[in-house]
CSV table of C-alpha atoms in Angstrom, one decimal:
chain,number,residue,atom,x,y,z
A,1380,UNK,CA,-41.1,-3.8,-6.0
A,1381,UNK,CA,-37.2,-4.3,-5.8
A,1382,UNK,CA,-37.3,-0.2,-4.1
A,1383,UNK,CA,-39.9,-1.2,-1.8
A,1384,UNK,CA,-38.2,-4.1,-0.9
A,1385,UNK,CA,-35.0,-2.2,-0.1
A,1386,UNK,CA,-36.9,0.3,1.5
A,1387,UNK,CA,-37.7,-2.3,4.5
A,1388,UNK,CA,-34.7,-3.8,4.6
A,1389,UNK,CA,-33.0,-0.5,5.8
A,1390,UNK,CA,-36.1,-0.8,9.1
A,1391,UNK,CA,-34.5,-4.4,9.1
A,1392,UNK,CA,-31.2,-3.4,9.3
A,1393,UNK,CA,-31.6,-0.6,11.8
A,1394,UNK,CA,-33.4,-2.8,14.5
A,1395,UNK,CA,-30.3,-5.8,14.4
A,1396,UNK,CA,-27.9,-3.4,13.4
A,1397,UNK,CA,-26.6,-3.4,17.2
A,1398,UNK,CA,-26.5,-7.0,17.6
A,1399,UNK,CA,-25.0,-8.1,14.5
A,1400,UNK,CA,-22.5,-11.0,14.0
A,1401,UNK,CA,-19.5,-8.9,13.9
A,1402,UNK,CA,-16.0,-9.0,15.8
A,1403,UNK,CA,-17.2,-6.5,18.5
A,1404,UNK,CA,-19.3,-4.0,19.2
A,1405,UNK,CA,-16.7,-1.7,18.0
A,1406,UNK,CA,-16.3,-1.3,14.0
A,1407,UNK,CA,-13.2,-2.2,12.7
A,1408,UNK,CA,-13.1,0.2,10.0
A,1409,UNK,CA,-14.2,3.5,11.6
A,1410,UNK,CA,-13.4,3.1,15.1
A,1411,UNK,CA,-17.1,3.9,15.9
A,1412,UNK,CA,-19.1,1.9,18.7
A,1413,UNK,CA,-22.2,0.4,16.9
A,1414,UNK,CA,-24.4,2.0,19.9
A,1415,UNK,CA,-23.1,5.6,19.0
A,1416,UNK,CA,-25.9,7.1,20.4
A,1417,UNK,CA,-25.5,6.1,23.7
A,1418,UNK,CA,-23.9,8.6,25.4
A,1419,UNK,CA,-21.7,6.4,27.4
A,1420,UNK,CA,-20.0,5.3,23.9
A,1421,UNK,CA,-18.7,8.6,24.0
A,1422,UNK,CA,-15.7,8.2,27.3
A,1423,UNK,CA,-13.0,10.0,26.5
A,1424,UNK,CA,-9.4,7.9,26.4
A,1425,UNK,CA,-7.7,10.9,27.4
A,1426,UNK,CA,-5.0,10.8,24.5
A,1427,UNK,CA,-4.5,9.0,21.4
A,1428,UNK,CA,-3.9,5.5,20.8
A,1429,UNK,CA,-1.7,3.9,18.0
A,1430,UNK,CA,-1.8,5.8,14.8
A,1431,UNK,CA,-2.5,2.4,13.2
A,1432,UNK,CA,-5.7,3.3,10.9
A,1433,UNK,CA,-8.5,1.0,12.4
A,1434,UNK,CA,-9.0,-2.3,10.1
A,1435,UNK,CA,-5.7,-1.9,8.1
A,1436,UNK,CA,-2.0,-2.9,7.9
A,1437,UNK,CA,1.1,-1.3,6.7
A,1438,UNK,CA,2.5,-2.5,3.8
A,1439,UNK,CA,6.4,-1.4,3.7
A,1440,UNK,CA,7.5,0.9,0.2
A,1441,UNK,CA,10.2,-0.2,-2.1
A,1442,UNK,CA,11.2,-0.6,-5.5
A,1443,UNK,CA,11.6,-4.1,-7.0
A,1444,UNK,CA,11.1,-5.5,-10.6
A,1445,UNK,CA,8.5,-8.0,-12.5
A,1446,UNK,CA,9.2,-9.7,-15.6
A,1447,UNK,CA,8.0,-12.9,-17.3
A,1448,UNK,CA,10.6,-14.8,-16.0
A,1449,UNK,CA,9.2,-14.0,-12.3
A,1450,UNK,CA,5.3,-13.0,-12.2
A,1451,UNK,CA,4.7,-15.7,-15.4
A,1452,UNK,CA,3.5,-14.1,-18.4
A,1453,UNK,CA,0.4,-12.3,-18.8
A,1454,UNK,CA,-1.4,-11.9,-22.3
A,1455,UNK,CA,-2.8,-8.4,-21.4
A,1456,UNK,CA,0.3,-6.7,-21.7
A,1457,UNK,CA,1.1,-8.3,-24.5
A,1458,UNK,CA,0.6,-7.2,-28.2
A,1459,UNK,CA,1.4,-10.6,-30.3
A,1460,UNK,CA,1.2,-14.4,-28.5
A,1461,UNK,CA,4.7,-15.3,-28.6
A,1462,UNK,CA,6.2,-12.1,-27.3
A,1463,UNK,CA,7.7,-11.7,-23.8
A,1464,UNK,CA,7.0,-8.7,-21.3
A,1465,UNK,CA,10.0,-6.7,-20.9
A,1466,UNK,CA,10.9,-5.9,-17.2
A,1467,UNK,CA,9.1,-3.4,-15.3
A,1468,UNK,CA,9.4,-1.8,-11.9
A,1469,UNK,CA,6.8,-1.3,-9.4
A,1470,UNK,CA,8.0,1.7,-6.8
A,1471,UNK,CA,5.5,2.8,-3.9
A,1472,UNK,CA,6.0,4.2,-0.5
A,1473,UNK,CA,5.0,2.8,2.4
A,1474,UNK,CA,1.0,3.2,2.8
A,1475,UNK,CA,-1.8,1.5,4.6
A,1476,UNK,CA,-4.0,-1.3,3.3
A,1477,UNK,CA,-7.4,-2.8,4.5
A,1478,UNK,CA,-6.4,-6.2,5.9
A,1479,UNK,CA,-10.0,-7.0,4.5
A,1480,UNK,CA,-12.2,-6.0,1.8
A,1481,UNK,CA,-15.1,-3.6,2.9
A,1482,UNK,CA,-18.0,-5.7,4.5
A,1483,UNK,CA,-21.5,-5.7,4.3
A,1484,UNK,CA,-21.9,-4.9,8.2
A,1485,UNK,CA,-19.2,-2.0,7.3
A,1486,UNK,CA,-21.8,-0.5,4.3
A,1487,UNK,CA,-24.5,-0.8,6.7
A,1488,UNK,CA,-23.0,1.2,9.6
A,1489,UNK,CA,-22.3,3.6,6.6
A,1490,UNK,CA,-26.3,3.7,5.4
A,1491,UNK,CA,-26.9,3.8,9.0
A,1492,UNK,CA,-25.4,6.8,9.7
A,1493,UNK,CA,-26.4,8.5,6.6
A,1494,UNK,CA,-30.5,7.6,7.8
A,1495,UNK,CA,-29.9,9.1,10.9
A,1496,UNK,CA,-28.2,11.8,9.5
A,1497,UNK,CA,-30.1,13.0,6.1
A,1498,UNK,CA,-33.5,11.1,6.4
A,1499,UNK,CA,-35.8,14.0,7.2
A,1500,UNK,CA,-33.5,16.9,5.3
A,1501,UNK,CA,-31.8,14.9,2.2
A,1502,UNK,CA,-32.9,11.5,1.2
A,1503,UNK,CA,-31.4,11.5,-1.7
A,1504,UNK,CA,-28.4,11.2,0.1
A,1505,UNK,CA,-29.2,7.4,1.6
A,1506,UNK,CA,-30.6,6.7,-2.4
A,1507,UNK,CA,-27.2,7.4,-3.8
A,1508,UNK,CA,-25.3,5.3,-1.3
A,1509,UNK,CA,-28.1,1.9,-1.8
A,1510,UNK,CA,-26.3,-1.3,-3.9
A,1511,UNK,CA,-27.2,-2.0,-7.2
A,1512,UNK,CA,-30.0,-5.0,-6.5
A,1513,UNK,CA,-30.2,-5.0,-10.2
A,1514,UNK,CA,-26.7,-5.6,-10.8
A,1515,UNK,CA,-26.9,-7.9,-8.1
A,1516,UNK,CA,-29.3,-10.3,-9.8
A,1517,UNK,CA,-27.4,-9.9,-13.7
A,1518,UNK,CA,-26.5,-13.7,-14.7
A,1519,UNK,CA,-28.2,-15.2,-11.9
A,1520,UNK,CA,-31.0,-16.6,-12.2
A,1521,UNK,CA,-31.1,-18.9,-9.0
A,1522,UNK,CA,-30.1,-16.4,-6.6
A,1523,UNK,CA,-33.3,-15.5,-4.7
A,1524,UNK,CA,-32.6,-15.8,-1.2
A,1525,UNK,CA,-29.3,-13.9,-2.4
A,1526,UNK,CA,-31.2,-11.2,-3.6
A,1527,UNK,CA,-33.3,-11.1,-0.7
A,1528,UNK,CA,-31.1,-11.3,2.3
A,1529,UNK,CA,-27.3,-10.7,1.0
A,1530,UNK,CA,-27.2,-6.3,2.1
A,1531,UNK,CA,-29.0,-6.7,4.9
A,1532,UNK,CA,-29.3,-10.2,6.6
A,1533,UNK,CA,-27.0,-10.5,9.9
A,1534,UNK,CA,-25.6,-13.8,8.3
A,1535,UNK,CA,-23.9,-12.0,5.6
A,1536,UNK,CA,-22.3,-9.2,7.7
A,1537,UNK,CA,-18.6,-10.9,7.2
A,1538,UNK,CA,-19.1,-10.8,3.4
A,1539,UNK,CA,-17.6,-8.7,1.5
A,1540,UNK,CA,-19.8,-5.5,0.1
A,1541,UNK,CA,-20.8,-5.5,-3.7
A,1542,UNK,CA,-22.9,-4.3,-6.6
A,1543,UNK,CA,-21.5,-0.8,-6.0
A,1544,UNK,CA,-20.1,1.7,-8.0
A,1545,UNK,CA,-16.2,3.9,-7.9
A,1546,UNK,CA,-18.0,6.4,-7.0
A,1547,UNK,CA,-19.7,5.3,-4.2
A,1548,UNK,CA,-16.5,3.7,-2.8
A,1549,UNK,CA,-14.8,7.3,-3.2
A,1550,UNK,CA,-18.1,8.4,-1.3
A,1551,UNK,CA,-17.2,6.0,1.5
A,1552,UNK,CA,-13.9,6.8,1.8
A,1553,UNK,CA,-14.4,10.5,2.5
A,1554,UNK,CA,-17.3,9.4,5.0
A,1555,UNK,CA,-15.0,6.8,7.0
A,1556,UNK,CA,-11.7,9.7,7.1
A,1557,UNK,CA,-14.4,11.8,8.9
A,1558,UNK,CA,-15.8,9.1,10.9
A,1559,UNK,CA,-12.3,7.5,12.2
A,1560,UNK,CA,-11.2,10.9,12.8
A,1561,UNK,CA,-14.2,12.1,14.9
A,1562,UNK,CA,-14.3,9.4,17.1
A,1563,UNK,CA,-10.4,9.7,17.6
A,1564,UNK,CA,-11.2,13.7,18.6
A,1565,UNK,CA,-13.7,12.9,20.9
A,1566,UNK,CA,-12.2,10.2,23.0
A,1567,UNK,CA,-9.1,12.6,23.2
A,1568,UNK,CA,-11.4,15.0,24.7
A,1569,UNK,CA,-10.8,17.5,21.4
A,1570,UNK,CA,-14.3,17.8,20.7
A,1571,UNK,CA,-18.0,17.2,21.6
A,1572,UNK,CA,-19.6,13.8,20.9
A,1573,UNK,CA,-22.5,15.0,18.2
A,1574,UNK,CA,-26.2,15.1,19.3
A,1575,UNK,CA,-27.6,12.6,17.1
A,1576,UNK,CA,-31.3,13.5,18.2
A,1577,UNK,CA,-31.1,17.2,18.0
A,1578,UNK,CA,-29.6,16.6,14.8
A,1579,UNK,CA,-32.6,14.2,13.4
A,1580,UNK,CA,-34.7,17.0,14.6
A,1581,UNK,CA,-33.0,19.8,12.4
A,1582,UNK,CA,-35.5,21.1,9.0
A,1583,UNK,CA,-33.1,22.5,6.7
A,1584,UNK,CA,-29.6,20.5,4.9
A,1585,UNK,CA,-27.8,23.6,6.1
A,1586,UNK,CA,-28.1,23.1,9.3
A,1587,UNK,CA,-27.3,19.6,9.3
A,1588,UNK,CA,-24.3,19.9,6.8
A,1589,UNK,CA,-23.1,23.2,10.3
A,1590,UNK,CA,-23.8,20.1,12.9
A,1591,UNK,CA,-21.7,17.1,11.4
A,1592,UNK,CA,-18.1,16.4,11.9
A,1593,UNK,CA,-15.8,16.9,9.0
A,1594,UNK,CA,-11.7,16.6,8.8
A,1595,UNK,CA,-11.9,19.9,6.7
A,1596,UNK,CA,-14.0,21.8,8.4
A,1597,UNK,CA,-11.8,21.3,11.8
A,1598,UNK,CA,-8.8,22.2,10.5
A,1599,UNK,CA,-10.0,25.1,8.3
A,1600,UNK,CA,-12.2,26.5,11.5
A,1601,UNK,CA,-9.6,25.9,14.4
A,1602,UNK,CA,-6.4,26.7,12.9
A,1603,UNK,CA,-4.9,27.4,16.1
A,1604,UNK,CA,-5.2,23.2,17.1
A,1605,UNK,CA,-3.4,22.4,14.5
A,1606,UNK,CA,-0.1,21.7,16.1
A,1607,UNK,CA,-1.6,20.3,19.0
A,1608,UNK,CA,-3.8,17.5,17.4
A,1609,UNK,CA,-2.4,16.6,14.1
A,1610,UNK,CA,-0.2,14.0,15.5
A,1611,UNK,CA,-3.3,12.0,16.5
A,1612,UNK,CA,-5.7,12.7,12.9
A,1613,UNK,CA,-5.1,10.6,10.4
A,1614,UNK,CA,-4.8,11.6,6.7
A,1615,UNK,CA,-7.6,10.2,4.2
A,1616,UNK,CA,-9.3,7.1,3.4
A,1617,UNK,CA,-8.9,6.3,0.0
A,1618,UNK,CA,-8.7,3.6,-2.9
A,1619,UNK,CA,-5.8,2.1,-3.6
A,1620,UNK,CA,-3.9,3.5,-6.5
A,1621,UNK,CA,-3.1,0.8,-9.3
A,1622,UNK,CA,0.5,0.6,-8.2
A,1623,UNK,CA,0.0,0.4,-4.8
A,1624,UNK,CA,-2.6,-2.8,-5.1
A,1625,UNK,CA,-0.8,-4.3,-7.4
A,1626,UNK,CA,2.8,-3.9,-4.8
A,1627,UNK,CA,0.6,-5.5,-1.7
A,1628,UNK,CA,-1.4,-8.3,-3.7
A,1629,UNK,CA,2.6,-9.4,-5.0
A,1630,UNK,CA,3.6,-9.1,-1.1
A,1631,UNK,CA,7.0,-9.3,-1.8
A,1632,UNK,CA,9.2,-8.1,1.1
A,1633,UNK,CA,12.6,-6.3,0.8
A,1634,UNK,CA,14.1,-9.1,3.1
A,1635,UNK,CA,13.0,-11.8,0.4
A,1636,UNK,CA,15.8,-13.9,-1.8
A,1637,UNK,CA,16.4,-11.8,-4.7
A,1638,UNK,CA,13.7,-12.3,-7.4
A,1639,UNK,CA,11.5,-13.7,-5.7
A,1640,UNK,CA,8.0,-12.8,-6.1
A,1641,UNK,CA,4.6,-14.4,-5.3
A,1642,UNK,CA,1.9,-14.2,-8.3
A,1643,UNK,CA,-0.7,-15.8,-5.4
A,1644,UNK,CA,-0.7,-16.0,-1.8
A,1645,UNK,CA,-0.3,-19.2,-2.0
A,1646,UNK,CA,2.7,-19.4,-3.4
A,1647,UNK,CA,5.5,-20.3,-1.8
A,1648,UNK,CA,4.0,-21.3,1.4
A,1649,UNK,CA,4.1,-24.4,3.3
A,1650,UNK,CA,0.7,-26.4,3.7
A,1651,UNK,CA,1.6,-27.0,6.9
A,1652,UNK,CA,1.0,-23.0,7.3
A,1653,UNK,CA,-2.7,-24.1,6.0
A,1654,UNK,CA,-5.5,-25.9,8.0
A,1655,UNK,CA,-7.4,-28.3,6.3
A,1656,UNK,CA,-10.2,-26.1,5.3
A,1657,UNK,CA,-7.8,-23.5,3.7
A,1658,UNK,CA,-6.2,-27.0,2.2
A,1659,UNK,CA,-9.5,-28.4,0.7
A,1660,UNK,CA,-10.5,-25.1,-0.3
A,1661,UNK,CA,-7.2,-24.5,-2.8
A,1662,UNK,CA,-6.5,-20.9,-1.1
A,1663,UNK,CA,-8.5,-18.8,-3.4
A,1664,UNK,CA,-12.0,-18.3,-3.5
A,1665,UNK,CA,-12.4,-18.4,-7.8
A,1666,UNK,CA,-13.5,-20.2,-10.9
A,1667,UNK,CA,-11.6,-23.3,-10.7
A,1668,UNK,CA,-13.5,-25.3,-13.5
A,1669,UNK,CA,-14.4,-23.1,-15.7
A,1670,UNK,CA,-18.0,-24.6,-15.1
A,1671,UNK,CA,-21.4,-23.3,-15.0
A,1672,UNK,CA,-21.0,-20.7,-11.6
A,1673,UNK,CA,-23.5,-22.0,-10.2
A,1674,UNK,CA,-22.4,-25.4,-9.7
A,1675,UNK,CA,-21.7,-25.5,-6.0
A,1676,UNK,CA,-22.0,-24.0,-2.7
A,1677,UNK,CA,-19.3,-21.7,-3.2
A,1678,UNK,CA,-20.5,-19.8,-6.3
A,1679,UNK,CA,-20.7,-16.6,-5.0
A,1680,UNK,CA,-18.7,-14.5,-2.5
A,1681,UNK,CA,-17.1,-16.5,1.0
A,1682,UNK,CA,-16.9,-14.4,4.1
A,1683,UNK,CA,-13.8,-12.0,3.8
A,1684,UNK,CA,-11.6,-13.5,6.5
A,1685,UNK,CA,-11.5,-16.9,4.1
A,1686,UNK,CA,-8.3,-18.6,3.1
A,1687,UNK,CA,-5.1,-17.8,3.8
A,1688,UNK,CA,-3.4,-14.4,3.8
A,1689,UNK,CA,-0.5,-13.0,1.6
A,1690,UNK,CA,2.6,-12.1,3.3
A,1691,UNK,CA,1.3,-8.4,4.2
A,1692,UNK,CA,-1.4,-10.4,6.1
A,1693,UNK,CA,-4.3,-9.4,3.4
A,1694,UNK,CA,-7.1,-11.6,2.8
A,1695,UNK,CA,-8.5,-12.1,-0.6
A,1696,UNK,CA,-6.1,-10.1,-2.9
A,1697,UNK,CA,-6.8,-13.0,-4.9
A,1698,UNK,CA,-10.2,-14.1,-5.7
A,1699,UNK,CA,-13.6,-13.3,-4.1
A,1700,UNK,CA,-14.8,-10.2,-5.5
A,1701,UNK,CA,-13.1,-8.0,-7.9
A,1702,UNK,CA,-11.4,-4.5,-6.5
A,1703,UNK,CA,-11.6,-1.2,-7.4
A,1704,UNK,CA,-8.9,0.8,-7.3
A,1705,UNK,CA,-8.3,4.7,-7.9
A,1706,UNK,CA,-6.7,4.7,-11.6
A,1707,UNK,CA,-8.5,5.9,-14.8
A,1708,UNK,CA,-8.3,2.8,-17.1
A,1709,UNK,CA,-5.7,4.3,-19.6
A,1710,UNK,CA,-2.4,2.8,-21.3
A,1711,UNK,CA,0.1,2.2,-19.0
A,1712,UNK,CA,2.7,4.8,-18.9
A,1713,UNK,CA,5.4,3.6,-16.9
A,1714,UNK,CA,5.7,0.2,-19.9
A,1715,UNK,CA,7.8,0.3,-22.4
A,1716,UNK,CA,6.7,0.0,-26.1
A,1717,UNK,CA,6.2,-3.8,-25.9
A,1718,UNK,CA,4.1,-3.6,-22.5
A,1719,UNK,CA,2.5,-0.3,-22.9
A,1720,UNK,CA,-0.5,-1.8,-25.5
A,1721,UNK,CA,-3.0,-3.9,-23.6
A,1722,UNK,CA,-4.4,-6.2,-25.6
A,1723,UNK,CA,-7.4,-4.4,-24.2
A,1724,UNK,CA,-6.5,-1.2,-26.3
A,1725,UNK,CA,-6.4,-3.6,-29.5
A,1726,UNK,CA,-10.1,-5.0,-29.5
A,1727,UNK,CA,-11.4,-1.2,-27.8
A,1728,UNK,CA,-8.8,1.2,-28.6
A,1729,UNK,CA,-11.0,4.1,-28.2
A,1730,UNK,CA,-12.8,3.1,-24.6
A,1731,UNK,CA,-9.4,3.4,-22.8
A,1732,UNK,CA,-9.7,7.1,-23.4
A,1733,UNK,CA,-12.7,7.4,-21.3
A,1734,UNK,CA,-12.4,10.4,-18.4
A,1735,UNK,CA,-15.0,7.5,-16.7
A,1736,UNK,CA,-13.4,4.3,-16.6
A,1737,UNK,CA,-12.0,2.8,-14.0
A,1738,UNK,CA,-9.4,-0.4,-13.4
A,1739,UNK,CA,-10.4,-2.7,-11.0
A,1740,UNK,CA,-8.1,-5.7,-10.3
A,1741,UNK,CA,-8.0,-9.1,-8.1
A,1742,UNK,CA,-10.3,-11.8,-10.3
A,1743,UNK,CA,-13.4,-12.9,-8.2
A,1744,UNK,CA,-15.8,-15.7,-7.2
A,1745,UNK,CA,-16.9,-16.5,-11.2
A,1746,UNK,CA,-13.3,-15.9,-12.8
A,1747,UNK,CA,-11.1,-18.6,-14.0
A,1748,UNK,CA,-7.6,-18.2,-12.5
A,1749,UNK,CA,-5.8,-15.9,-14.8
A,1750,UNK,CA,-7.3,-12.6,-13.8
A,1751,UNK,CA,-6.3,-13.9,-10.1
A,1752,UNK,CA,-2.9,-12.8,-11.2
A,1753,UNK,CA,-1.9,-9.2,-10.1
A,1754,UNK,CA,-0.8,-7.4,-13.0
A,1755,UNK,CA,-4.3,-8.8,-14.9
A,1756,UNK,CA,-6.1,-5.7,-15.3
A,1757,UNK,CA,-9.5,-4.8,-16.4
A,1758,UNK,CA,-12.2,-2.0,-16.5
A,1759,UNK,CA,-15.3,-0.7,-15.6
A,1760,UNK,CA,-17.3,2.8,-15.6
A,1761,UNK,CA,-16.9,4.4,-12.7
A,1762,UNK,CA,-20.8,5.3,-12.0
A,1763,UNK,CA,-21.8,1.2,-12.9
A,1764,UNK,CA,-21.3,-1.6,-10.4
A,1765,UNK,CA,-21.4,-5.4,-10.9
A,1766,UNK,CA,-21.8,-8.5,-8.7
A,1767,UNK,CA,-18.3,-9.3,-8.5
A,1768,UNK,CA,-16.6,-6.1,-7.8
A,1769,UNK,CA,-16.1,-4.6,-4.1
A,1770,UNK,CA,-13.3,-2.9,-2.7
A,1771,UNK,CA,-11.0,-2.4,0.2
A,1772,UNK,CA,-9.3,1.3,1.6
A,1773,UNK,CA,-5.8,2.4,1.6
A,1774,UNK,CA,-4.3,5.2,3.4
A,1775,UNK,CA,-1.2,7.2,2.8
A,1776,UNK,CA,1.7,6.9,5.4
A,1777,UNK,CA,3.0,10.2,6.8
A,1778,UNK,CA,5.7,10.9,9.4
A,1779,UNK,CA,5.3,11.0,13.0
A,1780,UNK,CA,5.0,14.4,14.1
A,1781,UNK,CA,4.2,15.9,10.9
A,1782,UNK,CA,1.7,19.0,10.5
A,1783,UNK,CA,-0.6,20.2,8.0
């Protein structure tokens, strides 16, 4: 019933897909025009535009160290109650960052693609890339109109994409790298615009898999473009690595007073800098009784542009949904002997050992404040998903001018 019910919904979503409630007719996140079929979508710009990857900011790399003292303490890198964190240092370069986490109207142009794309030649292809319904509905029993409308109803096309597993956001990622980069190749007048209807028409995944755009297959087929168009390409989508989310949901700034570090984003800032929504609303999107969930209006996911943003200008690093990020959930390595035992490893000391789990950070709509903080830290297998875990893309930075 649940399949079937699915199963219409994509229909649904293909007829409003184009008139959606979304910021413009352009996507944010691929660069793509909704209408991509229309030929006119396709007008070449005649040169690149700003390497800035569409949807994300830059988030500067430095070094700068956490302790107790700073970040307040958290019992998961603890082994015994009364025994501090030592210092650590967190050390990235400077990378992109989704200013928001992945939307639902961002999933769909994904799904919508892959429909157009695989529906006649590999199905199994749109399956795979469907939410989790089931893991939707887990521990919420009053949730019907949730269930019913939250993928694919125009209403929820700001909120942020859940119930979907590591491995499908890793799926996304390499979709969106190919997507962002096509469009960008195109409009530079590098490459044809893809027949979308002569593609639909093809009978075998072969000749498909020959017609559609990818990053690899350009550069491994026309080698001798290389110099002349990598300035313009960016490198991959990707998840975040667990270093790198934890550096941009801190947003500390190399310009900022000497130890001084933001465990939430709204720390340290003025409520003046707040309206009186963002005020009312405590700046976080969480569980801030530790009551029953479904309590009030806000006991599920808020539209990702809600609250205020951290100093990097991200929304959310705190609260709403949960985020996956790239590491296999394993001690941490780069701790010292105190640190380097979650207290994780102590109740399931043989589960962190797992080639398939995976850390996901960030607390969400139905956690209490503590796992708000950024070094909290827990874990899930990489193929399951859960109604309080999404994600958002990162993208490493590389110097102007630089060639594969």
């Amino acid at each position: 019933m649940l399949r079937n019910l699915f199963g219409i919904s994509i229909l649904f979503m293909v007829v409003t897909f184009s008139s959606c409630n979304s910021r413009s007719i352009t996507s944010s996140t691929t660069g793509w025009p909704y209408d991509y079929k229309e030929k006119n979508a396709f007008r070449s710009a005649g040169s690149f535009s700003s390497q800035t990857p569409p949807g994300m900011v830059e988030i500067p790399g430095w070094s700068f160290t956490v302790d107790d003292a700073d970040e307040y303490e958290t019992v998961n890198r603890r082994i015994r109650p009364n025994e501090l964190n030592t210092r650590r240092t967190l050390t990235v370069n400077s990378f992109y960052m989704d200013q928001f986490e992945v939307r639902n109207i961002d999933w769909r142009e994904y799904q919508n693609w892959l429909t157009s794309v695989y529906a006649q030649v590999a199905p199994e292809k749109i399956e795979a890339a469907r939410p989790d319904i089931n893991a939707w509905t887990k521990g919420l029993g009053d949730n019907e109109p949730f269930l019913m409308n939250y993928f694919t109803h125009p209403s929820f096309n700001e909120y942020p994409i859940v119930c979907v597993s590591w491995e499908q956001a890793t799926a996304y990622c390499a979709w969106r790298s190919d997507r962002a980069n096509e469009i960008r190749l195109i409009r530079a007048g590098a490459i044809q615009a893809p027949d979308f209807d002569a593609i639909a028409r093809m009978t075998s995944l072969e000749a498909v898999e020959e017609a559609v755009f990818t990053s690899k297959k350009f550069f491994t087929g026309q080698q001798d473009n290389l110099a002349k168009t990598y300035a313009g390409m960016f490198p991959d989508f990707r998840l975040p690595s667990e270093d790198e989310w934890e550096f941009a949901a801190y947003a500390r700034k190399s310009t900022d007073a000497e130890g001084k570090i933001r465990a939430y984003p709204w720390a340290a800032k003025y409520q003046g800098k707040l309206n009186q929504q963002q005020q009312q609303q405590q700046k976080a999107h969480y569980n801030k009784t530790g009551a029953d969930i479904h309590s009030n209006v806000f006991s599920r996911t808020v539209p990702v542009g809600s609250f205020a943003p951290n100093d990097f200008g991200l929304y959310n690093m705190a609260g709403n949904v949960n985020e996956w990020v790239f590491d296999q959930y394993i001690t941490r390595g780069n701790l010292n002997r105190i640190d380097s035992v979650d207290v994780l490893d102590t109740f399931l000391p043989e589960y962190h050992k797992s080639a398939d789990s995976r850390v996901y950070k960030g607390g969400s709509w139905k956690d209490p404040i503590y796992w708000l903080h950024p070094a909290s830290r827990r874990y899930l297998d990489r193929h399951q998903s859960a109604n309080d875990v999404g994600f958002r893309c990162a993208m490493s930075m590389i110097p102007t001018g630089a060639k594969r």
